[in-house]
Coordinates of C-alpha atoms and ligand atoms in Angstrom, one line a residue:
X1 CA 107.6 89.8 97.9
X2 CA 106.1 87.4 95.4
X3 CA 106.1 83.7 95.5
X4 CA 105.1 81.6 92.6
X5 CA 104.2 78.1 94.1
X6 CA 107.4 77.7 96.1
X7 CA 109.6 79.8 94.0
X8 CA 110.5 83.2 95.3
X9 CA 110.2 85.5 92.3
X10 CA 110.8 88.8 94.2
X11 CA 112.2 89.4 97.6
X12 CA 112.7 92.7 99.4
X13 CA 112.9 94.6 96.1
X14 CA 111.8 98.2 96.6
X15 CA 111.6 100.6 93.8
X16 CA 110.5 104.2 93.6
X17 CA 109.3 106.3 90.8
X18 CA 109.1 110.1 91.2
X19 CA 107.0 112.5 89.1
X20 CA 108.8 113.3 85.9
X21 CA 111.4 110.6 86.1
X22 CA 112.4 107.7 83.8
X23 CA 113.6 104.9 85.9
X24 CA 115.0 101.6 84.6
X25 CA 114.7 98.1 86.0
X26 CA 117.4 95.9 84.5
X27 CA 118.2 92.2 84.9
X28 CA 118.6 89.1 82.9
X29 CA 115.8 86.8 81.7
X30 CA 113.8 85.5 84.7
X31 CA 115.3 88.1 87.1
X32 CA 111.8 89.2 88.1
X33 CA 111.3 92.4 86.0
X34 CA 107.8 91.4 84.7
X35 CA 106.8 90.1 88.2
X36 CA 107.8 93.5 89.6
X37 CA 105.8 95.6 87.0
X38 CA 102.9 93.3 87.1
X39 CA 102.8 93.5 90.9
X40 CA 102.9 97.4 90.8
X41 CA 100.1 97.4 88.1
X42 CA 97.9 95.0 90.1
X43 CA 98.1 92.1 87.5
X44 CA 99.8 89.7 89.9
X45 CA 96.7 89.9 92.2
X46 CA 94.4 89.1 89.2
X47 CA 96.7 86.1 88.5
X48 CA 96.8 85.0 92.1
X49 CA 93.0 85.1 92.4
X50 CA 92.5 83.3 89.2
X51 CA 94.9 80.5 90.1
X52 CA 93.4 80.3 93.6
X53 CA 89.9 79.7 92.0
X54 CA 91.3 77.1 89.7
X55 CA 93.4 75.5 92.3
X56 CA 96.4 76.1 90.0
X57 CA 99.8 77.7 91.0
X58 CA 99.8 79.2 94.4
X59 CA 100.8 82.8 94.2
X60 CA 101.6 84.8 97.3
X61 CA 102.1 88.5 97.3
X62 CA 103.4 90.4 100.3
X63 CA 104.7 93.9 100.6
X64 CA 103.2 97.2 99.6
X65 CA 102.4 99.3 96.6
X66 CA 102.0 102.9 97.3
X67 CA 100.8 105.7 94.9
X68 CA 101.4 109.3 96.1
X69 CA 101.9 107.9 99.6
X70 CA 98.6 106.0 99.4
X71 CA 98.5 102.3 100.0
X72 CA 97.0 100.8 96.8
X73 CA 98.2 97.2 97.5
X74 CA 94.7 95.8 97.4
X75 CA 93.4 97.9 94.5
X76 CA 92.2 96.2 91.3
X77 CA 93.8 97.1 87.9
X78 CA 91.1 99.4 86.7
X79 CA 91.2 101.4 89.8
X80 CA 95.0 101.8 89.4
X81 CA 94.5 102.7 85.7
X82 CA 92.0 105.4 86.6
X83 CA 94.5 106.9 89.0
X84 CA 97.1 107.0 86.1
X85 CA 99.0 103.8 86.8
X86 CA 99.3 102.1 83.4
X87 CA 101.1 99.0 82.3
X88 CA 102.3 98.3 78.7
X89 CA 102.9 94.5 78.9
X90 CA 105.9 92.8 77.4
X91 CA 106.1 91.3 73.8
X92 CA 103.9 94.1 72.2
X93 CA 100.7 93.0 73.8
X94 CA 98.1 94.0 71.2
X95 CA 94.8 92.5 69.9
X96 CA 96.0 90.9 66.8
X97 CA 92.6 90.7 65.0
X98 CA 91.6 94.2 65.8
X99 CA 92.8 97.3 63.8
X100 CA 95.2 99.7 65.1
X101 CA 92.5 102.2 65.7
X102 CA 90.4 99.7 67.6
X103 CA 93.4 98.7 69.7
X104 CA 94.1 102.3 70.6
X105 CA 90.4 102.9 71.6
X106 CA 90.4 99.8 73.7
X107 CA 93.4 101.1 75.5
X108 CA 91.3 104.0 76.7
X109 CA 88.2 102.0 77.7
X110 CA 88.2 103.5 81.1
X111 CA 88.4 107.1 79.8
X112 CA 85.8 109.3 78.2
X113 CA 85.5 109.7 74.4
X114 CA 87.0 113.1 74.4
X115 CA 89.9 112.1 76.6
X116 CA 90.6 109.0 74.4
X117 CA 90.4 111.2 71.2
X118 CA 92.9 113.6 72.7
X119 CA 95.3 111.0 73.9
X120 CA 95.1 108.9 70.6
X121 CA 96.0 112.1 68.8
X122 CA 98.9 112.6 71.1
X123 CA 100.1 109.0 70.5
X124 CA 99.9 109.5 66.7
X125 CA 101.8 112.7 66.9
X126 CA 104.6 110.9 68.8
X127 CA 104.4 107.8 66.6
X128 CA 103.4 108.9 63.1
X129 CA 103.3 105.4 61.6
X130 CA 100.2 104.7 63.6
X131 CA 98.2 107.0 61.3
X132 CA 99.3 105.2 58.3
X133 CA 98.5 101.8 59.8
X134 CA 95.2 103.0 61.2
X135 CA 92.9 100.4 59.6
X136 CA 95.3 97.5 59.6
X137 CA 94.9 94.5 61.9
X138 CA 97.6 94.7 64.5
X139 CA 98.6 91.2 63.9
X140 CA 99.8 92.2 60.4
X141 CA 102.3 94.7 61.7
X142 CA 106.0 94.4 62.3
X143 CA 107.3 94.0 65.8
X144 CA 108.2 97.6 66.0
X145 CA 104.9 98.8 64.7
X146 CA 103.1 96.5 67.2
X147 CA 105.2 97.9 70.0
X148 CA 104.1 101.4 69.0
X149 CA 100.5 100.3 69.0
X150 CA 101.0 98.8 72.5
X151 CA 102.6 102.0 73.7
X152 CA 99.7 103.9 72.1
X153 CA 97.1 101.8 73.9
X154 CA 98.8 102.6 77.1
X155 CA 98.9 106.3 76.3
X156 CA 95.2 106.2 75.5
X157 CA 94.6 105.2 79.2
X158 CA 96.1 108.6 80.0
X159 CA 99.0 107.5 82.3
X160 CA 100.6 109.7 84.9
X161 CA 102.9 106.7 85.8
X162 CA 103.6 104.5 82.8
X163 CA 105.2 101.0 83.2
X164 CA 106.9 99.7 80.1
X165 CA 107.9 96.1 80.1
X166 CA 110.8 95.4 77.7
X167 CA 109.6 97.8 75.0
X168 CA 112.8 97.2 72.9
X169 CA 112.6 93.5 72.9
X170 CA 113.2 92.0 69.4
X171 CA 113.5 95.4 67.7
X172 CA 116.2 96.6 65.3
X173 CA 118.7 99.1 66.7
X174 CA 117.0 101.8 64.6
X175 CA 113.5 101.0 66.0
X176 CA 114.9 100.7 69.5
X177 CA 116.3 104.3 69.1
X178 CA 112.9 105.4 67.9
X179 CA 111.1 103.9 70.9
X180 CA 113.7 105.4 73.2
X181 CA 112.9 108.8 71.7
X182 CA 109.2 108.2 72.3
X183 CA 109.9 107.4 76.0
X184 CA 111.8 110.7 76.2
X185 CA 108.9 112.6 74.7
X186 CA 106.3 110.8 77.0
X187 CA 108.4 112.0 80.0
X188 CA 108.5 115.6 78.5
X189 CA 104.8 115.5 78.7
X190 CA 104.8 115.0 82.3
X191 CA 104.5 111.2 82.6
X192 CA 106.9 109.3 84.8
X193 CA 108.1 106.1 83.2
X194 CA 109.4 102.9 84.9
X195 CA 110.9 100.8 82.0
X196 CA 112.1 97.2 82.3
X197 CA 114.8 96.0 80.0
X198 CA 117.2 93.1 79.9
X199 CA 120.0 95.3 78.5
X200 CA 120.4 98.8 79.9
X201 CA 122.4 100.2 77.2
X202 CA 119.9 101.2 74.6
X203 CA 117.5 102.9 77.1
X204 CA 120.2 104.4 79.4
X205 CA 120.2 107.7 77.5
X206 CA 116.7 108.5 78.7
X207 CA 117.0 106.9 82.1
X208 CA 117.4 109.1 85.2
X209 CA 118.0 106.3 87.7
X210 CA 117.9 102.5 87.5
X211 CA 117.8 99.3 89.5
X212 CA 119.4 96.0 88.7
X213 CA 117.8 92.9 90.0
X214 CA 119.0 89.4 89.8
X215 CA 117.0 86.3 90.9
X216 CA 114.3 88.5 92.4
X217 CA 116.7 90.5 94.5
X218 CA 118.1 94.0 94.2
X219 CA 121.8 94.0 93.4
X220 CA 122.4 97.5 92.5
X221 CA 120.8 100.9 92.1
X222 CA 121.9 104.4 91.2
X223 CA 121.8 107.2 88.8
X224 CA 122.4 106.8 85.2
X225 CA 126.1 107.8 85.5
X226 CA 126.5 105.7 88.6
X227 CA 125.1 102.6 86.8
X228 CA 127.2 103.4 83.7
X229 CA 130.4 103.5 85.7
X230 CA 129.8 100.2 87.5
X231 CA 132.2 97.6 85.9
X232 CA 130.1 94.6 86.7
X233 CA 127.0 96.3 85.3
X234 CA 128.8 97.2 82.1
X235 CA 130.0 93.7 81.7
X236 CA 126.6 92.0 82.3
X237 CA 124.2 94.5 80.8
X238 CA 126.0 96.7 78.3
X239 CA 128.2 94.2 76.4
X240 CA 131.7 94.9 75.5
X241 CA 131.3 97.9 73.4
X242 CA 130.0 100.2 76.2
X243 CA 132.9 102.6 75.8
X244 CA 131.7 103.6 72.3
X245 CA 128.0 103.8 73.2
X246 CA 126.3 107.2 73.4
X247 CA 125.3 108.3 76.9
X248 CA 123.2 111.3 75.7
X249 CA 120.3 111.5 73.4
Ligands
ADP301 N1 103.1 82.9 86.1 C1 104.1 82.3 86.7 N2 104.0 81.2 87.3 C2 105.1 80.7 88.0 N3 106.4 81.2 87.9 C3 106.5 82.3 87.2 C4 105.4 82.9 86.6 N4 105.9 84.1 85.9 C5 107.2 84.1 86.2 N5 107.6 83.1 87.0 C6 108.9 82.9 87.5 O1 109.3 83.9 88.2 C7 110.7 84.4 88.0 C8 110.7 85.8 87.4 O2 110.1 85.9 86.1 P1 109.8 87.3 85.4 O3 109.2 88.2 86.4 O4 109.0 86.9 84.2 O5 111.3 87.7 85.0 P2 111.8 88.6 83.8 O6 110.6 89.5 83.4 O7 112.9 89.6 84.5 O8 112.3 87.8 82.7 C9 111.2 83.4 87.0 O9 111.8 82.4 87.6 C10 109.9 82.8 86.3 O10 110.1 81.5 85.8
MG302 MG1 109.8 89.9 81.6

């Protein structure tokens, strides 16, 4: 459960991510997707402590985060990252003044040089434009390119569990398809992915299971085909043209 001041942002939402899975978290703007991912990643704790020091917004976090059965609720972000729990934040969170190469290396700041070199090479193999853009400041790149940098930074941290917050936001359908392909490849390399999106349709082809949250509460969960067959989900999250959408990559 997460309270911001007196507003309940998440209530009794329980999600599970198993090894090798891609799991979706769907819900409209303000549903609580980011709060959920930030809480799993440990960022909500950082935010809560900072606000408490400043005497700002009162943030209350209750409930539990478990990793491989271990209670990691009180762990800080770097501890979680070292264990392979890595968040790629929404709106292509990159350092705009730093080059692509600098951004990627920063993503792996908790890992050894050799590990970062290996995972950055993997990121470039998955997303070839990164090589071409290597020396450019990230702030000069298009939204899609910045999203690739952001995902590359997360990969540099060598995730075993990767949390992706709205990776498709603001991208053209072609770029969305490209990012969806990348998510499938990341999973193929043994990384479990929890991906939050407002609209399920574009990511559904790579999703094994999904949850739908509204106003901080779980309204639906199921496998890809179960979600796809729910009329209300179709209406709210897939738009009218669901019938013509592809369900397989
Ligand atoms: N830092 C914050 N301080 C206060 N309220 C917040 C903060 N972040 C999010 N909220 C509120 O919590 C709710 C969930 O937001 P969020 O998790 O960002 O949803 P989503 O990612 O699904 O759009 C919203 O009502 C939002 O206004
Ligand atoms: Mg969000």
